[in-house]
Each structure stands twice: as C-alpha cells, then as structure tokens.
GROMACS .gro file of C-alpha atoms in nm:
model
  404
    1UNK     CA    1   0.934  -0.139  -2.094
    2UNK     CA    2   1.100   0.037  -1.813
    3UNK     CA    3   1.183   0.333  -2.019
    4UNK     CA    4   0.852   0.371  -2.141
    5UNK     CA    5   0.707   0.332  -1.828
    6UNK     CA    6   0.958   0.599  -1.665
    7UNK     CA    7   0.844   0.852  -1.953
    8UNK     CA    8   0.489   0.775  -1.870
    9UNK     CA    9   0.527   0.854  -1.500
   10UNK     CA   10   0.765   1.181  -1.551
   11UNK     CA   11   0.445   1.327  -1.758
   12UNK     CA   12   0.193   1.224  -1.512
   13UNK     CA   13   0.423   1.392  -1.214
   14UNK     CA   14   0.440   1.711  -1.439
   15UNK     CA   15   0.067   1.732  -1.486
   16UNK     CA   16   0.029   1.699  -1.111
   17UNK     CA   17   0.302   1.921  -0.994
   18UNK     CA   18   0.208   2.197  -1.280
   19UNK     CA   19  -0.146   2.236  -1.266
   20UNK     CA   20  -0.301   2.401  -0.946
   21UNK     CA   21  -0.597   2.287  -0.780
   22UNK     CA   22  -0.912   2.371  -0.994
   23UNK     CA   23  -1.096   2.711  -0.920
   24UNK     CA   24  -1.433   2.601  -0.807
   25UNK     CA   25  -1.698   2.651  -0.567
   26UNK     CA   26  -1.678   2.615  -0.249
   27UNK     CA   27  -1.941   2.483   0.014
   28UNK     CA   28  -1.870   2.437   0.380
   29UNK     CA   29  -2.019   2.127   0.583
   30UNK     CA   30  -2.066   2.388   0.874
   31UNK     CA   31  -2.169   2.689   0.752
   32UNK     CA   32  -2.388   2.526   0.486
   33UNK     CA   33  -2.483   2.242   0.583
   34UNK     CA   34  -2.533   2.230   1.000
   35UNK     CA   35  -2.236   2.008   1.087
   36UNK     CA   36  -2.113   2.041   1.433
   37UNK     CA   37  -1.732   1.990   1.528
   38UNK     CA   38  -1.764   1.889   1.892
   39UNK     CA   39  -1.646   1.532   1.849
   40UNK     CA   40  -1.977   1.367   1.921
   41UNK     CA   41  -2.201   1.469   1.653
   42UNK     CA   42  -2.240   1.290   1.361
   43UNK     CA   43  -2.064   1.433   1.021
   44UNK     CA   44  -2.232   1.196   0.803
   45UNK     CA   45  -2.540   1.334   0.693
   46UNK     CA   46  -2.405   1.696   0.648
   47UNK     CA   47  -2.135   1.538   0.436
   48UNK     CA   48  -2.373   1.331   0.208
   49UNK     CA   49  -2.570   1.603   0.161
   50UNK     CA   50  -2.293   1.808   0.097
   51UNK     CA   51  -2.173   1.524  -0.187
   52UNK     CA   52  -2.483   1.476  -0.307
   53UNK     CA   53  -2.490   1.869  -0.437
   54UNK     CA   54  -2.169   1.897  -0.552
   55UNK     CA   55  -2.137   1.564  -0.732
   56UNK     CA   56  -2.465   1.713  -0.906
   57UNK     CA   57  -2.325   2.018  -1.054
   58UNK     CA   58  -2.191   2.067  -1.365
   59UNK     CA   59  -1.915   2.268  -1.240
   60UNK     CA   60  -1.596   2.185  -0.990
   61UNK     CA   61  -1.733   2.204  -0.633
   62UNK     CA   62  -1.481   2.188  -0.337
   63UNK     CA   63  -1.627   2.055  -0.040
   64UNK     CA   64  -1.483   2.224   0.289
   65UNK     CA   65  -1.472   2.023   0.603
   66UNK     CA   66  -1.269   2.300   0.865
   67UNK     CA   67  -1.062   2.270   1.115
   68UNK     CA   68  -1.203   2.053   1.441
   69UNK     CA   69  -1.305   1.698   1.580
   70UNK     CA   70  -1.590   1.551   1.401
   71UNK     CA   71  -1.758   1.200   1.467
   72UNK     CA   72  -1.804   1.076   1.188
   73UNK     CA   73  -1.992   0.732   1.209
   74UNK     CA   74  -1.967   0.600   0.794
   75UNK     CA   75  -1.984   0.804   0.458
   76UNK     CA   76  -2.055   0.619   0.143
   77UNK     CA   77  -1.925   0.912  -0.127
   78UNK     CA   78  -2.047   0.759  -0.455
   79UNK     CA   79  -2.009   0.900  -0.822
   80UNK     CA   80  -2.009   0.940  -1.123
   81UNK     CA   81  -2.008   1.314  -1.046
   82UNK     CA   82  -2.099   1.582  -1.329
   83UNK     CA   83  -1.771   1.759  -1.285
   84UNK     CA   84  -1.422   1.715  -1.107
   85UNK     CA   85  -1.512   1.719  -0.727
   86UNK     CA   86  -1.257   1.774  -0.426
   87UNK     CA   87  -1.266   1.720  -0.056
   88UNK     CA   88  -1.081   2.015   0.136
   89UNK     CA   89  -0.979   1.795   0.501
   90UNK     CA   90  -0.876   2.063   0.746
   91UNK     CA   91  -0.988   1.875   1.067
   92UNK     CA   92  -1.042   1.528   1.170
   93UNK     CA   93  -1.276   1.281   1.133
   94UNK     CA   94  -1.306   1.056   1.413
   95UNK     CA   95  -1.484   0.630   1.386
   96UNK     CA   96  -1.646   0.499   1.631
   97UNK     CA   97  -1.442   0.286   1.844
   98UNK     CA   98  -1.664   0.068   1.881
   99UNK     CA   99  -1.577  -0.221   1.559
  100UNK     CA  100  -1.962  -0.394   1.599
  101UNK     CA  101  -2.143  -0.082   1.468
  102UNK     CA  102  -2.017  -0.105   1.113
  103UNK     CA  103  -2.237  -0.314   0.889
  104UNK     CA  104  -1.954  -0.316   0.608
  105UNK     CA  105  -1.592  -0.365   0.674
  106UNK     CA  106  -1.533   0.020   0.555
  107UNK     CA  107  -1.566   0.347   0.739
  108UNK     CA  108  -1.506   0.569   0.458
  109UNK     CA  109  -1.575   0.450   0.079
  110UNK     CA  110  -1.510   0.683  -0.266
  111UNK     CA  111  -1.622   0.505  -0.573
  112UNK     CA  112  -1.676   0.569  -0.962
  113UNK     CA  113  -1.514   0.908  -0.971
  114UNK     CA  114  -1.297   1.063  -1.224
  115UNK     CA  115  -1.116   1.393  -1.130
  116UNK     CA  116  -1.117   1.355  -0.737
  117UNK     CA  117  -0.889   1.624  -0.534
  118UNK     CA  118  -0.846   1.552  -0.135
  119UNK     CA  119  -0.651   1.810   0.062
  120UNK     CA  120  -0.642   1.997   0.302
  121UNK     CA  121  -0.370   1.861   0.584
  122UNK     CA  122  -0.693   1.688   0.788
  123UNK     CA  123  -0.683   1.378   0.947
  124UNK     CA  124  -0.898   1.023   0.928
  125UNK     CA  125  -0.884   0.885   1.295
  126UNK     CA  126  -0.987   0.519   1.276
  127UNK     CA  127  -0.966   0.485   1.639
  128UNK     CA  128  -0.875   0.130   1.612
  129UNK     CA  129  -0.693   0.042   1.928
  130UNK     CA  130  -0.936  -0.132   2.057
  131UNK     CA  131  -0.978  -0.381   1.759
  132UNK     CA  132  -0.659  -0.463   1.676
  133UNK     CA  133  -0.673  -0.772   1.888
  134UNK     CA  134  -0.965  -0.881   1.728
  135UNK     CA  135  -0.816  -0.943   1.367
  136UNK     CA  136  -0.720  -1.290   1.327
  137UNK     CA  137  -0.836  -1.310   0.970
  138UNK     CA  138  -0.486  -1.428   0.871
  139UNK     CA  139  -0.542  -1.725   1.091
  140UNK     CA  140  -0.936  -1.754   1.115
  141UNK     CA  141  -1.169  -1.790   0.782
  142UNK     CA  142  -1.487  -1.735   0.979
  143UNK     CA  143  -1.356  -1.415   1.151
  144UNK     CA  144  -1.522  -1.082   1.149
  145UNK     CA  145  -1.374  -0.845   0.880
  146UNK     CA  146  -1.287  -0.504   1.040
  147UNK     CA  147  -1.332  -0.152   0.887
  148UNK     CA  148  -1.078  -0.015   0.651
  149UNK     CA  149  -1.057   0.351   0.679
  150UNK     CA  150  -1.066   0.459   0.360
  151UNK     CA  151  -1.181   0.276   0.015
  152UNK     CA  152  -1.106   0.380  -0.333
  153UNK     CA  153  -1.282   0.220  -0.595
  154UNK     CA  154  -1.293   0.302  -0.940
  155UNK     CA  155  -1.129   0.611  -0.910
  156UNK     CA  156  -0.953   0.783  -1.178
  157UNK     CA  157  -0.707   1.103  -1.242
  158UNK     CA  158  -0.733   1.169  -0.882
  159UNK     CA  159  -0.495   1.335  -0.656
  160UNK     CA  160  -0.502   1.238  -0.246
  161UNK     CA  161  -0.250   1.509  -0.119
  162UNK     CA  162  -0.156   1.606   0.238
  163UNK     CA  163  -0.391   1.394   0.415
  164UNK     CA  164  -0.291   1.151   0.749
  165UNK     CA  165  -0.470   0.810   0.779
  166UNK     CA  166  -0.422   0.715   1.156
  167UNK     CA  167  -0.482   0.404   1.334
  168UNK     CA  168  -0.715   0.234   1.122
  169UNK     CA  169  -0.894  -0.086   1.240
  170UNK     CA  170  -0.759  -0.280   0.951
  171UNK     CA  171  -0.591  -0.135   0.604
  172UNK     CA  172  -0.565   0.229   0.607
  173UNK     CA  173  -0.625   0.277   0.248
  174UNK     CA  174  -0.714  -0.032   0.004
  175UNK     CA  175  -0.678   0.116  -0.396
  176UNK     CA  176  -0.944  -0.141  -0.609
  177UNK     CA  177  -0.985  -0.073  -0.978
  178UNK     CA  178  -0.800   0.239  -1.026
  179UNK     CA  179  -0.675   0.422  -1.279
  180UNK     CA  180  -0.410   0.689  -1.249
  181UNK     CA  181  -0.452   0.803  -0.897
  182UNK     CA  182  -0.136   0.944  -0.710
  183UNK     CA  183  -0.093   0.982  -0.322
  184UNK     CA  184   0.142   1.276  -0.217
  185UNK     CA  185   0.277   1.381   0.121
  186UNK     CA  186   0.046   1.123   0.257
  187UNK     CA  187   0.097   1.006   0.616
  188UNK     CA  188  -0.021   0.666   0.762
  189UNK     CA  189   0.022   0.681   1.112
  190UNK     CA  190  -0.006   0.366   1.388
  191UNK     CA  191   0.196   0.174   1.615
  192UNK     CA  192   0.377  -0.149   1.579
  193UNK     CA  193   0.158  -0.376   1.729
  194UNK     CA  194  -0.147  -0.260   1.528
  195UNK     CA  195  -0.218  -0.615   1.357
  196UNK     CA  196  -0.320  -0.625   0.959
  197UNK     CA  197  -0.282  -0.242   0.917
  198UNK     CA  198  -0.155  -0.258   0.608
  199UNK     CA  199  -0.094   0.150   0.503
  200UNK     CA  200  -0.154   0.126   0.111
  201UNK     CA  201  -0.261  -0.157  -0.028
  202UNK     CA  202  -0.300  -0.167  -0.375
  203UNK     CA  203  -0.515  -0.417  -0.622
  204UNK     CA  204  -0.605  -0.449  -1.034
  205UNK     CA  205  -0.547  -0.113  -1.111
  206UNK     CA  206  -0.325   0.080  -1.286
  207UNK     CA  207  -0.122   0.352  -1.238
  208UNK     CA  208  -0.037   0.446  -0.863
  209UNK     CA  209   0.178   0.671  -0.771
  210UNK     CA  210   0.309   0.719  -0.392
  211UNK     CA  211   0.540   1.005  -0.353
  212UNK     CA  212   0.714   1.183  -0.126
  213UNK     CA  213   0.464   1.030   0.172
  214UNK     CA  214   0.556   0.883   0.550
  215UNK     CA  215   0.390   0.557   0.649
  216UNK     CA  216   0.439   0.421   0.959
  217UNK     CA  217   0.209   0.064   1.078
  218UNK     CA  218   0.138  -0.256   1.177
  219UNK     CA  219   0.187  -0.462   0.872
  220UNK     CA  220   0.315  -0.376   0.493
  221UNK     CA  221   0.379   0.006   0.421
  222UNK     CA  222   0.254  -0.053   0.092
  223UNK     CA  223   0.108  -0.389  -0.023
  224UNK     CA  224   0.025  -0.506  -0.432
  225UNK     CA  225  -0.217  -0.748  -0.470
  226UNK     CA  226  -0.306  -0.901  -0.809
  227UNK     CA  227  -0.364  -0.696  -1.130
  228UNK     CA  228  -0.186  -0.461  -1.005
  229UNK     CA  229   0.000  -0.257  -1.318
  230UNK     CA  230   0.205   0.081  -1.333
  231UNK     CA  231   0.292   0.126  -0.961
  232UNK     CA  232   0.566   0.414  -0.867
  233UNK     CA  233   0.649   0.478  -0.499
  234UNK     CA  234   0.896   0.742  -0.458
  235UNK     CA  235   1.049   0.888  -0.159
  236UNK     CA  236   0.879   0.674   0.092
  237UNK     CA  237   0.981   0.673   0.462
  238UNK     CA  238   0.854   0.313   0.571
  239UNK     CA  239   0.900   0.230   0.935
  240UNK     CA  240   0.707   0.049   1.181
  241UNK     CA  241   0.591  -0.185   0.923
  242UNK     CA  242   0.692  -0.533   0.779
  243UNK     CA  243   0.819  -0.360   0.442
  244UNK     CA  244   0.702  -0.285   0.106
  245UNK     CA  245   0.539  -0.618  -0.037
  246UNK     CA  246   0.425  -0.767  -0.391
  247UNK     CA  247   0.218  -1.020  -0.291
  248UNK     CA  248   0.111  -1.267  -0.148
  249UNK     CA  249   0.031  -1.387  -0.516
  250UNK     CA  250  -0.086  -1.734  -0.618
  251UNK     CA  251  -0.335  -1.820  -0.335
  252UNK     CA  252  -0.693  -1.799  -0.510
  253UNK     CA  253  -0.793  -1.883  -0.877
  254UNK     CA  254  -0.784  -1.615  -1.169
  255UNK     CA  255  -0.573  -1.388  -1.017
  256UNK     CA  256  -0.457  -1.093  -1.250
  257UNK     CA  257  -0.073  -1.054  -1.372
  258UNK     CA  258   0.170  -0.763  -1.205
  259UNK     CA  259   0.346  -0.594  -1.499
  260UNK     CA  260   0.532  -0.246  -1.410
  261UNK     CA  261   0.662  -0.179  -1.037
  262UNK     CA  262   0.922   0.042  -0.974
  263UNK     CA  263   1.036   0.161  -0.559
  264UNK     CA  264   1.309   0.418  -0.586
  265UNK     CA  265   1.448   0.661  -0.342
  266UNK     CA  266   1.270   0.488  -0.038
  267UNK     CA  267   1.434   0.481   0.314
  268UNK     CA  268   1.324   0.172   0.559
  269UNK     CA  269   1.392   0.221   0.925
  270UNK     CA  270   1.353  -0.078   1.207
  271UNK     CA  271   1.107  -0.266   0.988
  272UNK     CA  272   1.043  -0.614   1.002
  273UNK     CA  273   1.100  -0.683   0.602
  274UNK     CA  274   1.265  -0.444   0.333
  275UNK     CA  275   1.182  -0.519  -0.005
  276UNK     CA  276   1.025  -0.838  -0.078
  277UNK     CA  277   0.793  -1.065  -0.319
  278UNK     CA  278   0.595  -1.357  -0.180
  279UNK     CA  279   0.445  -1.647  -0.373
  280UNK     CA  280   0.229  -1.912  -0.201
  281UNK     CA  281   0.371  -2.282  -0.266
  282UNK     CA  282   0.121  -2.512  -0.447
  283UNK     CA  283  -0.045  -2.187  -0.584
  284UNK     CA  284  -0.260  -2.091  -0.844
  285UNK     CA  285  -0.068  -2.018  -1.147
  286UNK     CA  286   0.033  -1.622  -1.212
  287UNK     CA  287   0.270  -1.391  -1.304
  288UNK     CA  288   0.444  -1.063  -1.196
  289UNK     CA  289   0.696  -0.923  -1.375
  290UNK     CA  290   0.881  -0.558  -1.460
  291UNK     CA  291   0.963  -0.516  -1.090
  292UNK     CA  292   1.244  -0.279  -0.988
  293UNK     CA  293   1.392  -0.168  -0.667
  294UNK     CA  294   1.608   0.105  -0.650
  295UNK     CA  295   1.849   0.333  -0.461
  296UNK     CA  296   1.708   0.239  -0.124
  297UNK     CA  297   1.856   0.309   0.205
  298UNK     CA  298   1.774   0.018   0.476
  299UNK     CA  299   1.869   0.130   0.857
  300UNK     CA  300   1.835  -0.179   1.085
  301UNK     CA  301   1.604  -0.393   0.859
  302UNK     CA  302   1.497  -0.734   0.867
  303UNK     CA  303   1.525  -0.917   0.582
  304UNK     CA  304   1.633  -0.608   0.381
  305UNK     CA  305   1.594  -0.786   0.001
  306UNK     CA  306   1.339  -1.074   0.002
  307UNK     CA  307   1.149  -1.323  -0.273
  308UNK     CA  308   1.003  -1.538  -0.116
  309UNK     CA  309   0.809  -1.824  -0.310
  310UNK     CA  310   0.756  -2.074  -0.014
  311UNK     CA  311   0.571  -1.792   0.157
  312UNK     CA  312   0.351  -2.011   0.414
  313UNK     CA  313   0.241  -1.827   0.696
  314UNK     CA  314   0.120  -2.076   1.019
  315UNK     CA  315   0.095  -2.382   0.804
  316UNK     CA  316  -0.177  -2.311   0.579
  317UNK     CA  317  -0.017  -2.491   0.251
  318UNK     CA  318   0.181  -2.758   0.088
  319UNK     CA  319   0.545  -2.666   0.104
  320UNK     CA  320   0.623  -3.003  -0.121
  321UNK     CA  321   0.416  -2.844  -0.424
  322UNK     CA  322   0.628  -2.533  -0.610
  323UNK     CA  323   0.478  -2.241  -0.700
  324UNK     CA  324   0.319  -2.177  -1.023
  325UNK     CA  325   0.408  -1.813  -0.966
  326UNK     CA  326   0.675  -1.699  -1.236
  327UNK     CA  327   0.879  -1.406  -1.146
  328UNK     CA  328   1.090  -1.229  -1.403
  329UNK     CA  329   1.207  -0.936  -1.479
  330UNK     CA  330   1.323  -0.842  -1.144
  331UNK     CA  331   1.606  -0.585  -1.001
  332UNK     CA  332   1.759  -0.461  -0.738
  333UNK     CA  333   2.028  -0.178  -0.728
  334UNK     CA  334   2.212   0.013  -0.491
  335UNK     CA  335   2.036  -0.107  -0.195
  336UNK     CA  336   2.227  -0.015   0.129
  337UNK     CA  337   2.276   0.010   0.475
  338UNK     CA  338   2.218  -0.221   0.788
  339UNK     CA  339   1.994  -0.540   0.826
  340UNK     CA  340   1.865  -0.677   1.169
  341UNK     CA  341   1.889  -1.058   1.015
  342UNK     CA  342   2.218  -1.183   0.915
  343UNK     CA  343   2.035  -1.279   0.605
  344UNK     CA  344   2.061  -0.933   0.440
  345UNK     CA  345   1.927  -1.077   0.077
  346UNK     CA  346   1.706  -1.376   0.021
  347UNK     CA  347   1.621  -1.479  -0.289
  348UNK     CA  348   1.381  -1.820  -0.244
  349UNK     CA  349   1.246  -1.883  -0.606
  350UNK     CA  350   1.010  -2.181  -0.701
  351UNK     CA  351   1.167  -2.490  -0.803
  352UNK     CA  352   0.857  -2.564  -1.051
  353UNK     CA  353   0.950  -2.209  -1.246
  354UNK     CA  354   1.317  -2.062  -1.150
  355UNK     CA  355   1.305  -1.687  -1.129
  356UNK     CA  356   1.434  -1.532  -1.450
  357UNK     CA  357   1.622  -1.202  -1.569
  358UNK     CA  358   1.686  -1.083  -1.209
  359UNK     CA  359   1.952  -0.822  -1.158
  360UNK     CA  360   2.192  -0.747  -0.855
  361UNK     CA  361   2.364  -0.471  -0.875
  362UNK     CA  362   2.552  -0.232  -0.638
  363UNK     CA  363   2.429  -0.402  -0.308
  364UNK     CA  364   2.608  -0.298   0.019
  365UNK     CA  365   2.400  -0.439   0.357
  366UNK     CA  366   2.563  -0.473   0.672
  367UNK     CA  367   2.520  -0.685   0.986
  368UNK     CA  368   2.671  -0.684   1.356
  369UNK     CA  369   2.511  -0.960   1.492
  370UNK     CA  370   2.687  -1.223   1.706
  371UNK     CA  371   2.623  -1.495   1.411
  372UNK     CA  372   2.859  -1.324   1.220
  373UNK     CA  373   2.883  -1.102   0.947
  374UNK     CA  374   2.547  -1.033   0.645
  375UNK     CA  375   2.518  -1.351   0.385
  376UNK     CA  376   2.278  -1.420   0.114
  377UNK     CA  377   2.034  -1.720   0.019
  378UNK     CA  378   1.925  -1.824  -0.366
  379UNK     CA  379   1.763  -2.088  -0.475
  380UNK     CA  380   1.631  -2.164  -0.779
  381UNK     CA  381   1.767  -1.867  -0.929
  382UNK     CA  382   2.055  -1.768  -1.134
  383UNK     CA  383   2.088  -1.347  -1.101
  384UNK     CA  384   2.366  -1.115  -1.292
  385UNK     CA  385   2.555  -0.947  -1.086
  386UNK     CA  386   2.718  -0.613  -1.118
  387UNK     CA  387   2.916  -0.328  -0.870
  388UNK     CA  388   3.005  -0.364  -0.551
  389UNK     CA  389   2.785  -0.702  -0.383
  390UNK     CA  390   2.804  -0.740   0.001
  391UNK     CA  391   2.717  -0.998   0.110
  392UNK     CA  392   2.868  -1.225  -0.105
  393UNK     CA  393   2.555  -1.303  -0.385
  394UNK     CA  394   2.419  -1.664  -0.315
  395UNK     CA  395   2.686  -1.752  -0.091
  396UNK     CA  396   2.505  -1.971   0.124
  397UNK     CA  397   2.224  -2.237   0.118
  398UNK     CA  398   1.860  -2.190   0.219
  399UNK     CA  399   1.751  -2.331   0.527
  400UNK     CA  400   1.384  -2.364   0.454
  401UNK     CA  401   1.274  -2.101   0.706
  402UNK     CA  402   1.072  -1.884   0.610
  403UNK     CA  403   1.039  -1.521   0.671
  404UNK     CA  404   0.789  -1.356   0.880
   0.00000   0.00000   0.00000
C-alpha cells in the first residue's frame, strides 16, 4: 500500500511542479470591477461579481485581486464553474474584527470546484485577536461557533500556492470533501495563545498534499479528522502549535476510516505535541490505518511521538471503557532531536483492541530535564523495533496521564 501510494503522490507532484499556471484571461477586481483598496471598503461584491463572470465562461479566467488592504466582510465563491478558474492574491483581505457580524461560522467559503488555482503571495487577515477568548467550544456545547477563514468544500485538482492565512478566529483552513487538492509554500501565521486555531485541518477527503509550507498557531499545525484518505505533508515547519494530529477519532457515530498518511521531512520547533494519534475512550467504533512518520527533526518538543487512545480532554468521557478505535499499520522512523517532556515517545493503545503492526525504527530523542534522562511509555502494544532506539522502547509504565 505504501508503495503504491508513494507512486501515486510522486505523479501528482510532477503534474503540479511541471505544468505552469494556465494561460487565461485576466480580470481585475479594481480596474474592472470598482473595488477600492483603502481598508474600509467592502471587497465582497466586486469579488462576487467578479466570480460570478469568470465561473461563467467557458474558458480559464484568472481573477486579479492587487496589491493593498481590502475589507473584506464574507465571500461565498460557489461552483461548478465552466472552466478551470484561479484567484491571483497579491494584497490582503482583511475580516471584520468584530466575531457577531458573521451569520455562518466562515469568512471565506470555495465549494464544488474542479481545477481551482490560488496565488499570488496575498494574505487572508482574520483579525481574530479579539475572539480568541471567546472559543470555549472544546469545553461548552452551547457556545458560539467562530469564523474559519477559509473553507474548501468539494474541491478538486486544485492547487493553493503561496498564500498566508493569518490569525484566523478559529481554523485557518478546514479541507471537507476533497479530492486531490495540494497546498504549497503555504503560511499559517498566529501566536501561541490563539485558542482552536487549528492551521489545516483536514476531513473525508482524499488526497492532500502539504508541501514545502510554514505553519505557525494556536492549536494542531495540521489536524485529520475522519475519512480522511491519501494525506502527504512534506517539508513542514510546525511551531507554535500542539503538533501534527490524527484525530481525535471515535467520538460521534459513523465516522469514516483513515487509510494512507504519510509526514516526512517535517521539522517541529517548541511545540506542545510532535507527532501523535488520539482516540476517545468508550468511543464509537473506527479505524485508521497506513500511517507513517518519517525523518522528522523535533527541537524542544513536547511529547515528540504520541498515540494516545485515552485521549480525554477536561473529563468529558469514560476512561474505564477502551476504545473501539483500532490502529494498525503504524510507523515511525528516524525521528530525532530534543523533547521538552521526559516522555519523548508514548505509545497509549486501547486495551479493548491493542495497536497492531507498529514500527520503531531509528529513534534518537533527547531530554535535559532535572527528572532525568528521555523514557518511553506502551501499553497495549507490542512494536518491532529496529536501528538505533533512545529512549529505551517501552521501558517504563504508563501513568495514566494524559497528554495535553
């Protein structure tokens, strides 16, 4: 499976990297349309218009937004187009900071197109400092659900290249029934304490492809929900963030298998996780399997290799009740450098269904902390080992905490 699936993506990369972006026509928002880049007024009926006329012809149309601030309060950019369309970013779009004026928890939304381009080195300001203490949905069922910057749904054969996603209210990009869609030299930018910003998070689609990009945030770099098949990131920088994540899987009915992950050449720096798959305990039953992690540098990382099936954030579940998770198929090779936690690799599997076929191979991770020097936690699982393996694999027991 991973051969096939390394073939697939090498063909897909070549396609991307070898074919220049389509000769087409170009309109501008400004010149053709009467948008104004003084940071107050509003983009979003120039733009629609704008979409509405290019996602009409029967010909590639780029659409040119130029350099400068624009306001731009919501666009809903809907297909399915006539032709391939693309969106040439050279300036940036600013929300409104205000969280109350959306109607929908999305500020920018792309749906049902095949052959989407975006470009251009522009930004999407979310402007969402002043929300982020608002969003206690982890915590509160009736809260208010915050904007997401940008939405792709049902997009297919797309390209998203040199574009910056900055300080979203919530998720900076959320990735919902796509097919074949790749992200490259794409920058998430916000701080630390920027709750729930999750840069990239990805769910039932298939084929994702996050290369050579910089995310820096709040909460997971990049996040795989359910259903989510055929995911390749690449050369990721990740850092502020709490990691790459699969999961969390198990916690509502009929969620969708993960078949065909595969992190390589990614560098973490100061993040609150590394790697790491979490399963809710007494979950729904579910699968994810075909999961790799590879030659991965971690500089001061907490919790640097993680599964995690007792995943239970404030209480909200029945630690007594396994998961119904299974995980299989799992690796993880030369992985090095330093961990913050002297728990460098954790591997908490579910007591109801063991882990099965995972790998550890060629693991060096480091720690200086007063506790003493890196050890690792299994449970539930039985992994083969190969190369050099410090810590010590499975050399101590779990303690039943669980990881933030």
């Amino acid at each position: 499976m991973a051969i096939q699936m390394n073939i697939a993506i090498t063909a897909l990369l070549l396609l991307f990297t070898s074919i220049p972006i389509l000769e087409c026509t170009d309109i501008d928002v400004v010149a053709n349309f009467g948008a104004v880049a003084d940071g107050q007024t509003d983009l979003s009926q120039p733009l629609m218009n704008a979409w509405k006329e290019a996602c009409a012809s029967p010909e590639a149309v780029n659409i040119v937004i130029p350099e400068g601030t624009y306001l731009l309060s919501e666009a809903t950019l809907n297909g399915p187009c006539q032709a391939p369309i693309s969106l040439q970013l050279q300036g940036t779009l600013m929300a409104p900071e205000d969280p109350t004026v959306f109607k929908e928890a999305t500020w920018v939304s792309i749906s049902y197109v095949d052959g989407l381009t975006m470009f251009g080195g522009g930004v999407f300001d979310g402007q969402g400092a002043s929300a982020w203490g608002q969003n206690d949905c982890a915590k509160n069922k009736n809260c208010v659900k915050l904007p997401i910057n940008i939405r792709f749904h049902v997009v297919k054969n797309s390209l998203i290249q040199d574009i910056t996603t900055k300080d979203s209210k919530q998720f900076h990009v959320n990735v919902l029934g796509c097919s074949n869609i790749t992200f490259q030299s794409f920058t998430v930018s916000a701080p630390e304490e920027s709750l729930n910003t999750d840069g990239i998070h990805i769910g039932r689609s298939d084929g994702v492809y996050i290369l050579d990009s910089k995310i820096g945030t709040g909460d997971d770099c990049v996040s795989l929900g359910d259903g989510s098949n055929n995911v390749k990131v690449q050369g990721v920088t990740c850092g502020p963030g709490h990691g790459i994540s699969i999961g969390s899987l198990g916690k509502y009915k009929n969620e969708e298998p993960i078949l065909g992950v595969f992190v390589t050449q990614c560098t973490f720096a100061n993040t609150m996780n590394g790697v790491r798959i979490k399963t809710w305990p007494a979950s729904q039953p579910g699968s994810a399997t075909d999961i790799h992690f590879e030659d991965i540098t971690m500089d001061n990382v907490g919790n640097p290799i993680l599964v995690d099936q007792e995943y239970c954030p404030w209480n909200q579940c029945d630690l007594s009740v396994p998961s119904r998770v299974q995980l299989s198929k799992l690796s993880f090779k030369n992985i090095r450098g330093t961990s913050k936690t002297q728990i460098a690799v954790k591997l908490i599997c579910s007591s109801g269904l063991p882990c099965d076929e995972v790998e550890l191979a060629d693991i060096d991770l480091t720690y200086n902390g007063p506790e003493g020097p890196a050890i690792s936690q299994c449970s539930n699982v039985h992994p083969a080992l190969s190369g050099v393996q410090n810590p010590a694999a499975c050399s101590s027991e779990p303690t039943g905490e669980a990881a933030p």
